[in-house]
């Protein structure tokens, strides 16, 4: 019995010796080991990479990218991975820490993005536009193909299918939003500039691009209350996790209600990217039509 066990153990060991060790792909059953920064990029990479990639997401589900501390355990994970897929445009202000002393390949998904600038500052929320999200998917697909050319056809096919899904959603809502061009909705965090550009809408926000301004001034709140009252606005869209207090103050002043909206900066419970975007469109359209 002991002999048989020994033989089995030897058989299991031999392939490992033959394959050699220290190579990351082999440790995870031949999967390409990648890291991503935020939840939407995790989902895009999962869809395009399928079962060929192993993904580590740096900003966890209960965290918020505008207020995130890169930790030693994140660093440890990144040291063992081949690609780091990130949003870019200043969203990951800890990028230099991720890069330092590591030979991980950086993949900036904002490459070739049509960037919106607000007071000279790039708006990082590109994933909230279907066109820009598609561009991010191209950058992810190209990086996976380059790192793992053997599975090129697989990545291309997954990308093409998903691109069609994103485009179908755009085609579904474009005619609806065409009927409410130039309309403005009020939101807690200035995250929807790309969504607005895509469909010819306007946003007015309680807090700015990076959501780090903290409490807004009394004067700003007064102006917002005046704006909502004179434009008959009764709905404040808010993600709920951040600046909830300011949203509550505003709705109290105008006698309105808070309606949840997804910035997708953290994982949206039970919803895919497409479902959450559709949910946003539906709520915004219902409010503005
Ligand atoms: Zn944001």
CSV table of C-alpha atoms and ligand atoms in Angstrom, one decimal:
chain,number,residue,atom,x,y,z
A,1,UNK,CA,0.0,0.0,0.0
A,2,UNK,CA,2.8,2.4,1.0
A,3,UNK,CA,4.5,1.5,-2.2
A,4,UNK,CA,1.5,2.4,-4.4
A,5,UNK,CA,1.1,5.7,-2.6
A,6,UNK,CA,4.7,6.5,-3.2
A,7,UNK,CA,4.4,5.7,-6.9
A,8,UNK,CA,1.3,8.0,-7.1
A,9,UNK,CA,3.1,10.8,-5.3
A,10,UNK,CA,6.0,10.4,-7.8
A,11,UNK,CA,3.7,10.5,-10.7
A,12,UNK,CA,2.1,13.7,-9.5
A,13,UNK,CA,5.5,15.3,-8.8
A,14,UNK,CA,7.1,14.6,-12.2
A,15,UNK,CA,5.0,16.9,-14.3
A,16,UNK,CA,5.6,19.7,-11.9
A,17,UNK,CA,9.4,19.2,-12.1
A,18,UNK,CA,9.2,19.0,-15.9
A,19,UNK,CA,7.2,22.3,-16.1
A,20,UNK,CA,9.7,24.0,-13.9
A,21,UNK,CA,8.6,26.5,-11.2
A,22,UNK,CA,8.4,30.2,-10.6
A,23,UNK,CA,6.4,30.9,-13.7
A,24,UNK,CA,3.2,32.5,-12.8
A,25,UNK,CA,0.9,31.0,-15.5
A,26,UNK,CA,1.8,27.5,-14.4
A,27,UNK,CA,0.9,28.1,-10.8
A,28,UNK,CA,-2.7,28.9,-11.7
A,29,UNK,CA,-3.2,26.1,-14.1
A,30,UNK,CA,-1.9,28.0,-17.1
A,31,UNK,CA,-4.0,31.1,-16.5
A,32,UNK,CA,-2.7,34.5,-17.2
A,33,UNK,CA,-2.4,36.3,-13.9
A,34,UNK,CA,-3.6,39.9,-14.0
A,35,UNK,CA,-4.5,42.6,-11.6
A,36,UNK,CA,-7.2,45.3,-12.2
A,37,UNK,CA,-7.9,48.5,-10.3
A,38,UNK,CA,-11.7,48.9,-10.1
A,39,UNK,CA,-14.9,46.8,-10.4
A,40,UNK,CA,-16.0,47.6,-14.0
A,41,UNK,CA,-12.5,46.7,-15.3
A,42,UNK,CA,-12.7,43.5,-13.4
A,43,UNK,CA,-15.9,42.6,-15.1
A,44,UNK,CA,-14.6,43.6,-18.6
A,45,UNK,CA,-11.5,41.6,-18.0
A,46,UNK,CA,-13.5,38.6,-16.8
A,47,UNK,CA,-15.8,38.7,-19.9
A,48,UNK,CA,-12.9,39.1,-22.4
A,49,UNK,CA,-10.4,36.9,-20.6
A,50,UNK,CA,-12.9,34.2,-19.6
A,51,UNK,CA,-11.3,31.1,-18.1
A,52,UNK,CA,-7.9,32.0,-19.4
A,53,UNK,CA,-7.2,34.7,-16.8
A,54,UNK,CA,-6.9,34.9,-13.0
A,55,UNK,CA,-7.9,38.3,-11.7
A,56,UNK,CA,-7.0,40.3,-8.6
A,57,UNK,CA,-9.0,43.5,-8.1
A,58,UNK,CA,-7.2,46.1,-6.0
A,59,UNK,CA,-10.1,48.3,-5.0
A,60,UNK,CA,-12.3,45.8,-3.2
A,61,UNK,CA,-16.1,45.6,-3.3
A,62,UNK,CA,-16.7,47.6,-0.1
A,63,UNK,CA,-14.2,50.3,-1.0
A,64,UNK,CA,-14.3,53.5,-3.0
A,65,UNK,CA,-11.6,54.5,-5.5
A,66,UNK,CA,-11.5,58.2,-4.7
A,67,UNK,CA,-10.6,57.4,-1.1
A,68,UNK,CA,-8.4,54.4,-1.4
A,69,UNK,CA,-5.1,53.4,0.3
A,70,UNK,CA,-2.9,51.0,-1.6
A,71,UNK,CA,-1.8,48.3,1.0
A,72,UNK,CA,1.2,46.1,1.3
A,73,UNK,CA,-1.0,43.0,0.6
A,74,UNK,CA,-2.0,44.7,-2.7
A,75,UNK,CA,1.7,45.2,-3.5
A,76,UNK,CA,2.4,41.6,-2.7
A,77,UNK,CA,-0.3,40.4,-5.1
A,78,UNK,CA,0.8,42.7,-7.9
A,79,UNK,CA,4.4,41.5,-7.6
A,80,UNK,CA,3.2,38.0,-8.7
A,81,UNK,CA,1.1,39.2,-11.7
A,82,UNK,CA,1.9,39.9,-15.3
A,83,UNK,CA,-0.5,42.7,-16.2
A,84,UNK,CA,-2.0,45.6,-14.2
A,85,UNK,CA,-5.1,46.9,-16.0
A,86,UNK,CA,-6.1,50.3,-14.6
A,87,UNK,CA,-8.5,53.1,-15.5
A,88,UNK,CA,-6.1,56.0,-15.8
A,89,UNK,CA,-6.8,59.8,-16.0
A,90,UNK,CA,-5.7,60.1,-12.4
A,91,UNK,CA,-8.2,57.8,-10.8
A,92,UNK,CA,-5.5,55.6,-9.3
A,93,UNK,CA,-3.4,58.2,-7.5
A,94,UNK,CA,-1.5,55.3,-6.0
A,95,UNK,CA,-0.3,54.1,-9.4
A,96,UNK,CA,3.4,54.9,-8.7
A,97,UNK,CA,3.3,52.6,-5.6
A,98,UNK,CA,1.9,49.8,-7.7
A,99,UNK,CA,4.6,50.2,-10.3
A,100,UNK,CA,7.6,50.8,-8.0
A,101,UNK,CA,10.1,47.9,-7.9
A,102,UNK,CA,7.9,45.6,-10.0
A,103,UNK,CA,8.1,44.6,-13.6
A,104,UNK,CA,4.4,44.2,-14.0
A,105,UNK,CA,3.2,45.5,-17.4
A,106,UNK,CA,0.9,48.6,-17.0
A,107,UNK,CA,-2.2,48.7,-19.2
A,108,UNK,CA,-3.8,52.1,-19.3
A,109,UNK,CA,-7.4,51.6,-20.4
A,110,UNK,CA,-7.9,55.3,-21.0
A,111,UNK,CA,-5.5,55.1,-24.0
A,112,UNK,CA,-7.2,56.7,-27.0
A,113,UNK,CA,-10.1,57.9,-24.8
A,114,UNK,CA,-11.9,61.1,-25.9
A,115,UNK,CA,-11.3,62.8,-22.5
A,116,UNK,CA,-13.5,65.4,-21.0
A,117,UNK,CA,-11.8,68.1,-19.0
A,118,UNK,CA,-13.4,70.1,-16.2
A,119,UNK,CA,-11.4,73.2,-15.2
A,120,UNK,CA,-8.3,71.7,-16.8
A,121,UNK,CA,-8.7,68.4,-14.8
A,122,UNK,CA,-9.4,65.2,-16.7
A,123,UNK,CA,-12.6,63.5,-15.8
A,124,UNK,CA,-11.7,59.9,-15.0
A,125,UNK,CA,-15.2,58.4,-15.2
A,126,UNK,CA,-14.9,57.0,-18.7
A,127,UNK,CA,-16.5,53.6,-17.9
A,128,UNK,CA,-19.9,55.5,-17.5
A,129,UNK,CA,-20.0,55.9,-21.3
A,130,UNK,CA,-20.7,52.9,-23.5
A,131,UNK,CA,-18.4,54.2,-26.2
A,132,UNK,CA,-15.5,54.8,-23.8
A,133,UNK,CA,-16.2,51.5,-22.0
A,134,UNK,CA,-15.9,49.8,-25.4
A,135,UNK,CA,-12.5,51.6,-25.9
A,136,UNK,CA,-11.4,50.3,-22.5
A,137,UNK,CA,-12.4,46.8,-23.6
A,138,UNK,CA,-10.2,47.2,-26.8
A,139,UNK,CA,-7.3,48.1,-24.6
A,140,UNK,CA,-7.9,45.1,-22.3
A,141,UNK,CA,-8.3,42.7,-25.2
A,142,UNK,CA,-5.1,44.0,-26.9
A,143,UNK,CA,-3.1,43.6,-23.7
A,144,UNK,CA,-4.4,40.0,-23.1
A,145,UNK,CA,-3.6,39.1,-26.7
A,146,UNK,CA,-0.1,40.5,-26.4
A,147,UNK,CA,0.6,38.7,-23.1
A,148,UNK,CA,-1.0,35.5,-24.2
A,149,UNK,CA,-1.0,35.3,-28.1
A,150,UNK,CA,-1.9,31.6,-28.0
A,151,UNK,CA,-5.5,32.5,-27.0
A,152,UNK,CA,-5.8,35.4,-29.4
A,153,UNK,CA,-9.0,34.1,-31.2
A,154,UNK,CA,-10.7,33.4,-27.8
A,155,UNK,CA,-10.1,36.9,-26.5
A,156,UNK,CA,-11.1,38.5,-29.9
A,157,UNK,CA,-14.4,36.5,-29.9
A,158,UNK,CA,-15.3,37.4,-26.3
A,159,UNK,CA,-14.5,41.0,-27.0
A,160,UNK,CA,-16.6,41.1,-30.2
A,161,UNK,CA,-19.6,39.6,-28.5
A,162,UNK,CA,-19.4,42.0,-25.6
A,163,UNK,CA,-18.9,45.0,-27.9
A,164,UNK,CA,-22.2,44.1,-29.6
A,165,UNK,CA,-24.0,43.9,-26.3
A,166,UNK,CA,-22.7,47.4,-25.3
A,167,UNK,CA,-23.7,48.7,-28.7
A,168,UNK,CA,-27.2,47.2,-28.5
A,169,UNK,CA,-27.7,49.0,-25.2
A,170,UNK,CA,-26.6,52.3,-26.8
A,171,UNK,CA,-29.0,51.7,-29.7
A,172,UNK,CA,-31.9,51.0,-27.4
A,173,UNK,CA,-31.6,54.2,-25.4
A,174,UNK,CA,-30.3,56.7,-28.0
A,175,UNK,CA,-33.7,57.3,-29.5
A,176,UNK,CA,-35.3,57.8,-26.0
A,177,UNK,CA,-32.6,60.3,-24.9
A,178,UNK,CA,-32.9,62.1,-28.3
A,179,UNK,CA,-36.4,63.2,-27.2
A,180,UNK,CA,-35.0,64.9,-24.0
A,181,UNK,CA,-31.8,66.6,-25.4
A,182,UNK,CA,-30.2,69.2,-23.1
A,183,UNK,CA,-32.2,68.3,-20.0
A,184,UNK,CA,-30.4,68.4,-16.7
A,185,UNK,CA,-30.5,66.0,-13.8
A,186,UNK,CA,-29.0,66.6,-10.3
A,187,UNK,CA,-26.6,64.1,-8.8
A,188,UNK,CA,-24.6,63.8,-5.6
A,189,UNK,CA,-21.2,63.2,-7.3
A,190,UNK,CA,-20.0,64.7,-10.6
A,191,UNK,CA,-19.4,61.2,-12.2
A,192,UNK,CA,-21.8,61.3,-15.2
A,193,UNK,CA,-20.0,63.7,-17.6
A,194,UNK,CA,-19.4,60.9,-20.2
A,195,UNK,CA,-22.9,59.5,-19.9
A,196,UNK,CA,-24.2,63.1,-20.5
A,197,UNK,CA,-22.0,63.7,-23.5
A,198,UNK,CA,-23.1,60.4,-25.0
A,199,UNK,CA,-26.8,61.2,-24.9
A,200,UNK,CA,-26.9,65.0,-25.0
A,201,UNK,CA,-27.8,65.5,-21.3
A,202,UNK,CA,-26.5,67.7,-18.5
A,203,UNK,CA,-25.6,67.0,-14.9
A,204,UNK,CA,-25.5,69.3,-11.9
A,205,UNK,CA,-23.6,67.8,-9.0
A,206,UNK,CA,-23.3,68.4,-5.3
A,207,UNK,CA,-19.7,67.3,-5.1
A,208,UNK,CA,-17.0,67.4,-7.8
A,209,UNK,CA,-15.1,65.0,-10.0
A,210,UNK,CA,-13.0,63.3,-7.2
A,211,UNK,CA,-15.6,63.3,-4.5
A,212,UNK,CA,-13.0,64.4,-2.0
A,213,UNK,CA,-14.2,67.9,-1.4
A,214,UNK,CA,-16.0,66.9,1.7
A,215,UNK,CA,-18.9,69.0,2.9
A,216,UNK,CA,-20.1,71.6,0.4
A,217,UNK,CA,-20.3,75.2,1.4
A,218,UNK,CA,-23.5,76.8,2.7
A,219,UNK,CA,-23.5,79.1,-0.4
A,220,UNK,CA,-23.2,76.2,-2.8
A,221,UNK,CA,-26.0,74.4,-1.1
A,222,UNK,CA,-28.1,77.6,-1.3
A,223,UNK,CA,-27.4,77.9,-5.0
A,224,UNK,CA,-28.4,74.2,-5.6
A,225,UNK,CA,-31.6,74.6,-3.7
A,226,UNK,CA,-32.4,77.7,-5.7
A,227,UNK,CA,-31.6,75.9,-9.0
A,228,UNK,CA,-33.8,72.9,-8.1
A,229,UNK,CA,-36.7,75.1,-7.0
A,230,UNK,CA,-36.6,77.3,-10.1
A,231,UNK,CA,-36.3,74.3,-12.4
A,232,UNK,CA,-38.9,72.2,-10.7
A,233,UNK,CA,-36.4,69.5,-9.8
A,234,UNK,CA,-37.6,67.1,-7.2
A,235,UNK,CA,-35.2,64.1,-7.7
A,236,UNK,CA,-31.6,63.9,-6.5
A,237,UNK,CA,-29.7,61.0,-7.9
A,238,UNK,CA,-27.2,59.6,-5.3
A,239,UNK,CA,-25.0,56.5,-5.1
A,240,UNK,CA,-25.7,56.5,-1.4
A,241,UNK,CA,-22.2,55.5,-0.2
A,242,UNK,CA,-20.8,59.0,-0.5
A,243,UNK,CA,-22.1,62.6,0.1
A,244,UNK,CA,-25.4,61.1,1.4
A,245,UNK,CA,-25.7,63.8,4.0
A,246,UNK,CA,-25.5,66.7,1.4
A,247,UNK,CA,-28.1,64.8,-0.7
A,248,UNK,CA,-30.4,64.5,2.3
A,249,UNK,CA,-30.1,68.2,3.1
A,250,UNK,CA,-30.9,69.1,-0.4
A,251,UNK,CA,-34.0,66.9,-0.8
A,252,UNK,CA,-35.3,68.2,2.6
A,253,UNK,CA,-34.9,71.8,1.3
A,254,UNK,CA,-36.7,71.2,-2.0
A,255,UNK,CA,-39.2,68.7,-0.7
A,256,UNK,CA,-37.9,66.0,-3.1
A,257,UNK,CA,-36.6,62.4,-3.0
A,258,UNK,CA,-33.3,60.6,-3.3
A,259,UNK,CA,-33.2,58.1,-6.1
A,260,UNK,CA,-30.2,55.6,-6.2
A,261,UNK,CA,-27.9,55.8,-9.2
A,262,UNK,CA,-24.8,53.7,-10.0
A,263,UNK,CA,-21.4,55.2,-10.6
A,264,UNK,CA,-20.1,51.6,-10.6
A,265,UNK,CA,-17.1,52.7,-8.6
A,266,UNK,CA,-17.8,49.8,-6.3
A,267,UNK,CA,-19.4,46.6,-7.2
A,268,UNK,CA,-23.1,47.0,-7.7
A,269,UNK,CA,-24.8,44.2,-5.8
A,270,UNK,CA,-26.4,41.6,-8.0
A,271,UNK,CA,-26.1,43.7,-11.1
A,272,UNK,CA,-23.8,43.4,-14.1
A,273,UNK,CA,-22.3,46.5,-15.7
A,274,UNK,CA,-24.9,46.4,-18.5
A,275,UNK,CA,-27.8,45.9,-16.0
A,276,UNK,CA,-26.6,48.8,-13.8
A,277,UNK,CA,-26.2,51.1,-16.8
A,278,UNK,CA,-29.6,50.2,-18.0
A,279,UNK,CA,-31.0,50.9,-14.6
A,280,UNK,CA,-29.3,54.3,-14.6
A,281,UNK,CA,-30.7,55.1,-18.1
A,282,UNK,CA,-34.2,54.0,-17.1
A,283,UNK,CA,-34.2,56.2,-14.0
A,284,UNK,CA,-32.8,59.3,-15.7
A,285,UNK,CA,-35.1,58.9,-18.6
A,286,UNK,CA,-38.2,58.5,-16.4
A,287,UNK,CA,-37.1,61.6,-14.4
A,288,UNK,CA,-36.5,63.9,-17.5
A,289,UNK,CA,-39.0,62.8,-20.1
B,1,LIG,ZN1,-16.1,59.2,-9.0
